[in-house]
mmCIF file of C-alpha atoms in Angstrom:
data_model
loop_
_atom_site.group_PDB
_atom_site.id
_atom_site.type_symbol
_atom_site.label_atom_id
_atom_site.label_comp_id
_atom_site.label_asym_id
_atom_site.label_seq_id
_atom_site.Cartn_x
_atom_site.Cartn_y
_atom_site.Cartn_z
ATOM 1 C CA MET A 1 62.328 123.849 110.537
ATOM 2 C CA ILE A 2 64.284 124.572 113.744
ATOM 3 C CA LYS A 3 63.402 127.904 115.303
ATOM 4 C CA SER A 4 66.258 130.348 115.518
ATOM 5 C CA THR A 5 66.821 133.768 117.008
ATOM 6 C CA THR A 6 68.921 134.774 113.989
ATOM 7 C CA THR A 7 67.485 136.054 110.733
ATOM 8 C CA LYS A 8 67.596 133.864 107.662
ATOM 9 C CA GLU A 9 68.102 135.523 104.289
ATOM 10 C CA SER A 10 67.781 133.884 100.887
ATOM 11 C CA ASN A 11 69.237 135.014 97.573
ATOM 12 C CA TYR A 12 70.005 133.966 94.016
ATOM 13 C CA PHE A 13 73.321 134.555 92.253
ATOM 14 C CA GLU A 14 73.281 134.533 88.464
ATOM 15 C CA ILE A 15 76.202 132.913 86.634
ATOM 16 C CA ASP A 16 76.044 132.949 82.844
ATOM 17 C CA THR A 17 73.068 130.716 81.962
ATOM 18 C CA HIS A 18 72.072 129.517 85.442
ATOM 19 C CA GLU A 19 71.341 130.673 88.990
ATOM 20 C CA ILE A 20 72.724 129.471 92.299
ATOM 21 C CA TYR A 21 70.454 129.678 95.336
ATOM 22 C CA TYR A 22 71.877 130.297 98.783
ATOM 23 C CA GLU A 23 70.746 131.208 102.285
ATOM 24 C CA THR A 24 72.588 132.931 105.116
ATOM 25 C CA GLN A 25 72.027 132.770 108.835
ATOM 26 C CA GLY A 26 73.977 133.983 111.852
ATOM 27 C CA LYS A 27 76.880 136.366 112.367
ATOM 28 C CA GLY A 28 80.638 135.913 112.468
ATOM 29 C CA GLU A 29 83.196 134.182 110.283
ATOM 30 C CA PRO A 30 81.809 132.774 107.020
ATOM 31 C CA LEU A 31 81.102 129.029 107.079
ATOM 32 C CA ILE A 32 79.734 127.247 103.996
ATOM 33 C CA LEU A 33 77.795 123.994 104.273
ATOM 34 C CA LEU A 34 77.700 121.910 101.093
ATOM 35 C CA HIS A 35 75.326 118.992 100.517
ATOM 36 C CA GLY A 36 75.685 115.630 98.816
ATOM 37 C CA TYR A 37 74.711 114.705 95.267
ATOM 38 C CA THR A 38 70.878 114.390 94.853
ATOM 39 C CA GLN A 39 70.397 116.459 98.043
ATOM 40 C CA SER A 40 70.127 120.220 98.582
ATOM 41 C CA SER A 41 70.966 122.651 101.362
ATOM 42 C CA ILE A 42 67.848 121.371 103.175
ATOM 43 C CA ALA A 43 70.030 118.453 104.300
ATOM 44 C CA TRP A 44 71.957 120.832 106.585
ATOM 45 C CA GLN A 45 68.975 122.719 108.031
ATOM 46 C CA SER A 46 68.943 120.901 111.366
ATOM 47 C CA TYR A 47 72.641 121.775 111.869
ATOM 48 C CA VAL A 48 72.516 125.494 111.140
ATOM 49 C CA GLU A 49 71.469 126.699 114.566
ATOM 50 C CA LYS A 50 74.419 124.884 116.150
ATOM 51 C CA TYR A 51 76.882 126.841 114.008
ATOM 52 C CA SER A 52 75.119 130.198 113.548
ATOM 53 C CA ASP A 53 75.901 131.359 117.089
ATOM 54 C CA LYS A 54 79.530 131.818 116.013
ATOM 55 C CA TYR A 55 79.495 131.813 112.203
ATOM 56 C CA LYS A 56 77.649 133.424 109.364
ATOM 57 C CA VAL A 57 76.462 130.205 107.756
ATOM 58 C CA TYR A 58 76.027 129.970 103.998
ATOM 59 C CA LEU A 59 73.773 127.161 102.805
ATOM 60 C CA ILE A 60 74.318 126.696 99.079
ATOM 61 C CA ASP A 61 72.312 124.653 96.595
ATOM 62 C CA LEU A 62 75.037 123.341 94.322
ATOM 63 C CA ARG A 63 74.682 123.414 90.541
ATOM 64 C CA GLY A 64 71.572 121.582 89.328
ATOM 65 C CA HIS A 65 70.235 120.957 92.842
ATOM 66 C CA GLY A 66 67.586 122.342 95.165
ATOM 67 C CA LYS A 67 66.374 125.820 94.228
ATOM 68 C CA SER A 68 69.301 126.415 91.892
ATOM 69 C CA SER A 69 68.679 126.138 88.164
ATOM 70 C CA PRO A 70 68.312 122.577 86.827
ATOM 71 C CA PHE A 71 71.241 121.171 84.870
ATOM 72 C CA ASN A 72 71.494 122.616 81.367
ATOM 73 C CA ASN A 73 74.771 120.959 80.393
ATOM 74 C CA THR A 74 76.946 118.001 81.377
ATOM 75 C CA PHE A 75 77.701 117.816 85.088
ATOM 76 C CA SER A 76 81.204 118.235 86.469
ATOM 77 C CA VAL A 77 82.522 118.686 90.004
ATOM 78 C CA LYS A 78 84.898 121.361 88.752
ATOM 79 C CA SER A 79 82.056 123.446 87.311
ATOM 80 C CA ALA A 80 80.126 123.170 90.562
ATOM 81 C CA SER A 81 83.270 124.255 92.449
ATOM 82 C CA GLU A 82 83.785 127.237 90.153
ATOM 83 C CA ASP A 83 80.179 128.298 90.854
ATOM 84 C CA VAL A 84 80.911 128.467 94.576
ATOM 85 C CA LEU A 85 84.184 130.325 93.995
ATOM 86 C CA LYS A 86 82.363 132.916 91.865
ATOM 87 C CA LEU A 87 79.686 133.300 94.538
ATOM 88 C CA ILE A 88 82.321 133.802 97.245
ATOM 89 C CA GLU A 89 84.080 136.393 95.094
ATOM 90 C CA HIS A 90 80.753 138.133 94.438
ATOM 91 C CA LEU A 91 80.093 138.291 98.192
ATOM 92 C CA GLY A 92 83.514 139.822 98.826
ATOM 93 C CA ILE A 93 84.604 137.003 101.140
ATOM 94 C CA ARG A 94 88.369 136.617 101.399
ATOM 95 C CA LYS A 95 88.583 133.630 103.759
ATOM 96 C CA ILE A 96 86.094 130.862 104.535
ATOM 97 C CA LYS A 97 85.623 127.692 106.501
ATOM 98 C CA GLY A 98 83.590 124.812 105.114
ATOM 99 C CA ILE A 99 81.890 121.493 105.741
ATOM 100 C CA GLY A 100 81.013 119.260 102.795
ATOM 101 C CA LEU A 101 79.237 115.934 102.568
ATOM 102 C CA SER A 102 80.155 113.577 99.706
ATOM 103 C CA PHE A 103 79.699 115.717 96.555
ATOM 104 C CA GLY A 104 80.028 118.774 98.800
ATOM 105 C CA GLY A 105 83.273 117.366 100.169
ATOM 106 C CA ASP A 106 84.642 116.848 96.668
ATOM 107 C CA VAL A 107 83.669 120.434 95.850
ATOM 108 C CA LEU A 108 85.640 121.711 98.840
ATOM 109 C CA LEU A 109 88.656 119.632 97.847
ATOM 110 C CA GLN A 110 88.457 120.919 94.280
ATOM 111 C CA MET A 111 88.072 124.509 95.520
ATOM 112 C CA SER A 112 91.107 124.140 97.764
ATOM 113 C CA CYS A 113 93.148 123.012 94.751
ATOM 114 C CA LEU A 114 91.928 125.911 92.602
ATOM 115 C CA LYS A 115 92.349 128.525 95.374
ATOM 116 C CA PRO A 116 94.792 127.104 97.938
ATOM 117 C CA LYS A 117 94.662 130.103 100.271
ATOM 118 C CA LEU A 118 90.895 130.690 100.287
ATOM 119 C CA ILE A 119 89.699 127.998 102.695
ATOM 120 C CA HIS A 120 91.075 128.336 106.209
ATOM 121 C CA SER A 121 89.755 124.973 107.417
ATOM 122 C CA MET A 122 87.357 122.369 106.092
ATOM 123 C CA ILE A 123 85.668 119.120 107.075
ATOM 124 C CA ILE A 124 85.266 116.500 104.353
ATOM 125 C CA ILE A 125 82.680 113.755 104.999
ATOM 126 C CA GLY A 126 82.504 110.659 102.787
ATOM 127 C CA ALA A 127 84.663 112.039 99.971
ATOM 128 C CA ASN A 128 88.206 111.467 98.756
ATOM 129 C CA GLY A 129 88.713 113.585 95.613
ATOM 130 C CA ASP A 130 89.088 110.443 93.483
ATOM 131 C CA TRP A 131 85.739 108.924 92.545
ATOM 132 C CA ASN A 132 83.966 107.858 89.370
ATOM 133 C CA SER A 133 80.347 106.696 89.317
ATOM 134 C CA GLN A 134 81.172 104.385 86.386
ATOM 135 C CA ASP A 135 83.141 102.240 88.835
ATOM 136 C CA PHE A 136 79.825 101.367 90.533
ATOM 137 C CA PRO A 137 77.549 99.924 87.827
ATOM 138 C CA ASP A 138 75.226 98.296 90.360
ATOM 139 C CA MET A 139 74.590 101.694 91.932
ATOM 140 C CA LEU A 140 73.856 103.272 88.543
ATOM 141 C CA ASP A 141 71.539 100.396 87.624
ATOM 142 C CA THR A 142 69.556 100.979 90.810
ATOM 143 C CA PHE A 143 69.792 104.693 91.514
ATOM 144 C CA ASN A 144 68.265 106.166 88.359
ATOM 145 C CA TYR A 145 65.088 107.805 87.116
ATOM 146 C CA GLU A 146 63.530 104.522 85.993
ATOM 147 C CA ASN A 147 63.454 103.518 89.679
ATOM 148 C CA VAL A 148 62.566 106.952 91.048
ATOM 149 C CA GLU A 149 59.466 105.581 92.800
ATOM 150 C CA LYS A 150 61.880 103.919 95.245
ATOM 151 C CA PHE A 151 63.522 107.258 96.048
ATOM 152 C CA GLN A 152 60.587 109.573 96.660
ATOM 153 C CA TRP A 153 62.599 111.459 99.294
ATOM 154 C CA ILE A 154 64.579 113.096 96.494
ATOM 155 C CA TYR A 155 61.597 115.284 95.584
ATOM 156 C CA ASP A 156 61.734 116.905 99.030
ATOM 157 C CA TYR A 157 65.070 118.467 98.107
ATOM 158 C CA HIS A 158 64.300 119.881 94.654
ATOM 159 C CA ALA A 159 62.082 122.844 93.815
ATOM 160 C CA GLY A 160 62.041 121.992 90.102
ATOM 161 C CA GLY A 161 59.992 118.847 90.549
ATOM 162 C CA ASP A 162 60.096 115.883 88.219
ATOM 163 C CA GLU A 163 62.127 117.560 85.457
ATOM 164 C CA GLN A 164 64.894 118.580 87.835
ATOM 165 C CA VAL A 165 64.946 115.231 89.619
ATOM 166 C CA LYS A 166 65.294 113.411 86.292
ATOM 167 C CA LYS A 167 68.253 115.588 85.290
ATOM 168 C CA VAL A 168 69.977 115.086 88.644
ATOM 169 C CA LEU A 169 69.628 111.305 88.406
ATOM 170 C CA ASP A 170 70.619 111.218 84.727
ATOM 171 C CA GLU A 171 73.769 113.271 85.375
ATOM 172 C CA LEU A 172 74.944 110.933 88.148
ATOM 173 C CA ALA A 173 76.486 108.814 85.377
ATOM 174 C CA ASN A 174 78.822 111.743 84.605
ATOM 175 C CA TYR A 175 80.073 112.145 88.174
ATOM 176 C CA LYS A 176 83.846 111.855 88.270
ATOM 177 C CA ILE A 177 86.686 113.598 90.038
ATOM 178 C CA LYS A 178 90.402 112.806 89.948
ATOM 179 C CA LEU A 179 92.562 115.252 91.888
ATOM 180 C CA THR A 180 96.243 114.529 91.336
ATOM 181 C CA ASN A 181 98.919 114.295 93.998
ATOM 182 C CA GLU A 182 100.459 117.445 92.536
ATOM 183 C CA GLU A 183 97.194 119.334 93.037
ATOM 184 C CA LEU A 184 96.607 118.009 96.539
ATOM 185 C CA LEU A 185 100.160 118.786 97.643
ATOM 186 C CA GLN A 186 99.421 122.466 96.948
ATOM 187 C CA VAL A 187 96.501 122.476 99.401
ATOM 188 C CA GLU A 188 97.259 124.525 102.512
ATOM 189 C CA THR A 189 93.848 124.114 104.126
ATOM 190 C CA LYS A 190 93.601 122.547 107.551
ATOM 191 C CA THR A 191 91.393 119.526 106.849
ATOM 192 C CA LEU A 192 89.440 116.995 108.895
ATOM 193 C CA ILE A 193 88.565 113.917 106.829
ATOM 194 C CA VAL A 194 85.588 111.940 108.164
ATOM 195 C CA LEU A 195 84.469 108.491 107.015
ATOM 196 C CA GLY A 196 82.129 105.879 108.439
ATOM 197 C CA ASP A 197 83.761 102.469 108.587
ATOM 198 C CA LYS A 198 80.657 100.965 106.933
ATOM 199 C CA ALA A 199 80.623 103.378 103.973
ATOM 200 C CA GLU A 200 80.161 101.292 100.823
ATOM 201 C CA GLN A 201 81.551 103.420 97.996
ATOM 202 C CA ILE A 202 84.485 105.191 99.649
ATOM 203 C CA SER A 203 87.207 102.916 100.966
ATOM 204 C CA ILE A 204 89.122 103.498 104.169
ATOM 205 C CA GLU A 205 92.338 103.010 102.185
ATOM 206 C CA SER A 206 91.457 105.906 99.881
ATOM 207 C CA VAL A 207 90.883 108.378 102.711
ATOM 208 C CA VAL A 208 94.047 107.207 104.469
ATOM 209 C CA LEU A 209 95.910 108.013 101.249
ATOM 210 C CA LEU A 210 94.221 111.430 101.061
ATOM 211 C CA HIS A 211 95.191 112.082 104.679
ATOM 212 C CA LYS A 212 98.823 111.177 103.958
ATOM 213 C CA THR A 213 98.863 113.436 100.872
ATOM 214 C CA LEU A 214 97.297 116.519 102.443
ATOM 215 C CA LYS A 215 100.039 118.094 104.512
ATOM 216 C CA ASN A 216 97.720 119.620 107.145
ATOM 217 C CA SER A 217 95.027 117.010 107.728
ATOM 218 C CA GLN A 218 93.465 114.837 110.392
ATOM 219 C CA LEU A 219 91.512 111.619 109.872
ATOM 220 C CA TRP A 220 88.446 110.444 111.806
ATOM 221 C CA ILE A 221 87.134 106.960 111.006
ATOM 222 C CA VAL A 222 83.737 106.675 112.710
ATOM 223 C CA HIS A 223 82.921 103.223 114.053
ATOM 224 C CA ASN A 224 79.715 101.536 112.922
ATOM 225 C CA MET A 225 78.605 104.407 110.648
ATOM 226 C CA GLY A 226 77.965 104.482 106.908
ATOM 227 C CA HIS A 227 78.122 107.256 104.319
ATOM 228 C CA TYR A 228 76.378 109.788 106.579
ATOM 229 C CA ALA A 229 78.977 109.558 109.324
ATOM 230 C CA HIS A 230 78.021 112.995 110.670
ATOM 231 C CA ASP A 231 74.372 112.140 111.292
ATOM 232 C CA ASP A 232 72.033 109.943 113.323
ATOM 233 C CA ASP A 233 73.792 108.336 116.317
ATOM 234 C CA ASN A 234 76.964 110.343 115.690
ATOM 235 C CA LYS A 235 75.324 113.745 115.189
ATOM 236 C CA ASN A 236 76.007 115.206 118.636
ATOM 237 C CA GLU A 237 79.613 114.028 118.641
ATOM 238 C CA PHE A 238 80.123 115.360 115.131
ATOM 239 C CA LEU A 239 78.736 118.753 116.129
ATOM 240 C CA ARG A 240 81.003 118.868 119.172
ATOM 241 C CA LEU A 241 84.174 117.865 117.331
ATOM 242 C CA SER A 242 83.457 119.904 114.199
ATOM 243 C CA LYS A 243 82.931 123.087 116.193
ATOM 244 C CA GLN A 244 86.117 122.366 118.127
ATOM 245 C CA PHE A 245 88.073 121.725 114.922
ATOM 246 C CA LEU A 246 86.783 124.844 113.157
ATOM 247 C CA SER A 247 87.425 127.058 116.171
ATOM 248 C CA PHE A 248 91.216 126.694 115.996
ATOM 249 C CA ASN A 249 92.887 129.565 114.104
#
């Protein structure tokens, strides 16, 4: 854990039959950081200090993940997005900024379609709003609970242990999102779309199309990076450019 001079607070928000876990750190405009599928908010921990000097950062464990309640029904991106919208409403936040990786990016895109005026600006990494896990049978054959011994890192993200991990991996087969042009044309959010040119399951053509459809967007194709285009060798540059992008009003 990176040491910080700001206080971290953790809370649970109850929605119907499940709870959503979230943490806050810093002061200023609200900024939500949303993780990828099979991850949790832990994936953003090393970034928080870089944003919390200017923003009140909200780290959210999306439905079924992390310290939030395990899945108790069929997964959908829309349901996960509605969870975050209900949390934001509960917190009395009228305007947010956001960064989302993969699943988290799809959640931000879905949120911006459901509430076009809520998100002031957002950064979408490795997501395009049009993805179905059934189009990648080789991935589903490999990335599942029967092979969980190959993916021991997943346990580091989930407080619910083996039961929760199994549900997360089982529900991957239900992952699908298909935002229409009509929905995306309603989006007013200033958007930075980020993709590594070596990403295997999101094509450059698909994010170019998303960029052309969103009326207020920029596109950053990161050379020699894969799905995690914001991390590793590109982390410092991503932090610099993301803070610059989010700072514009």
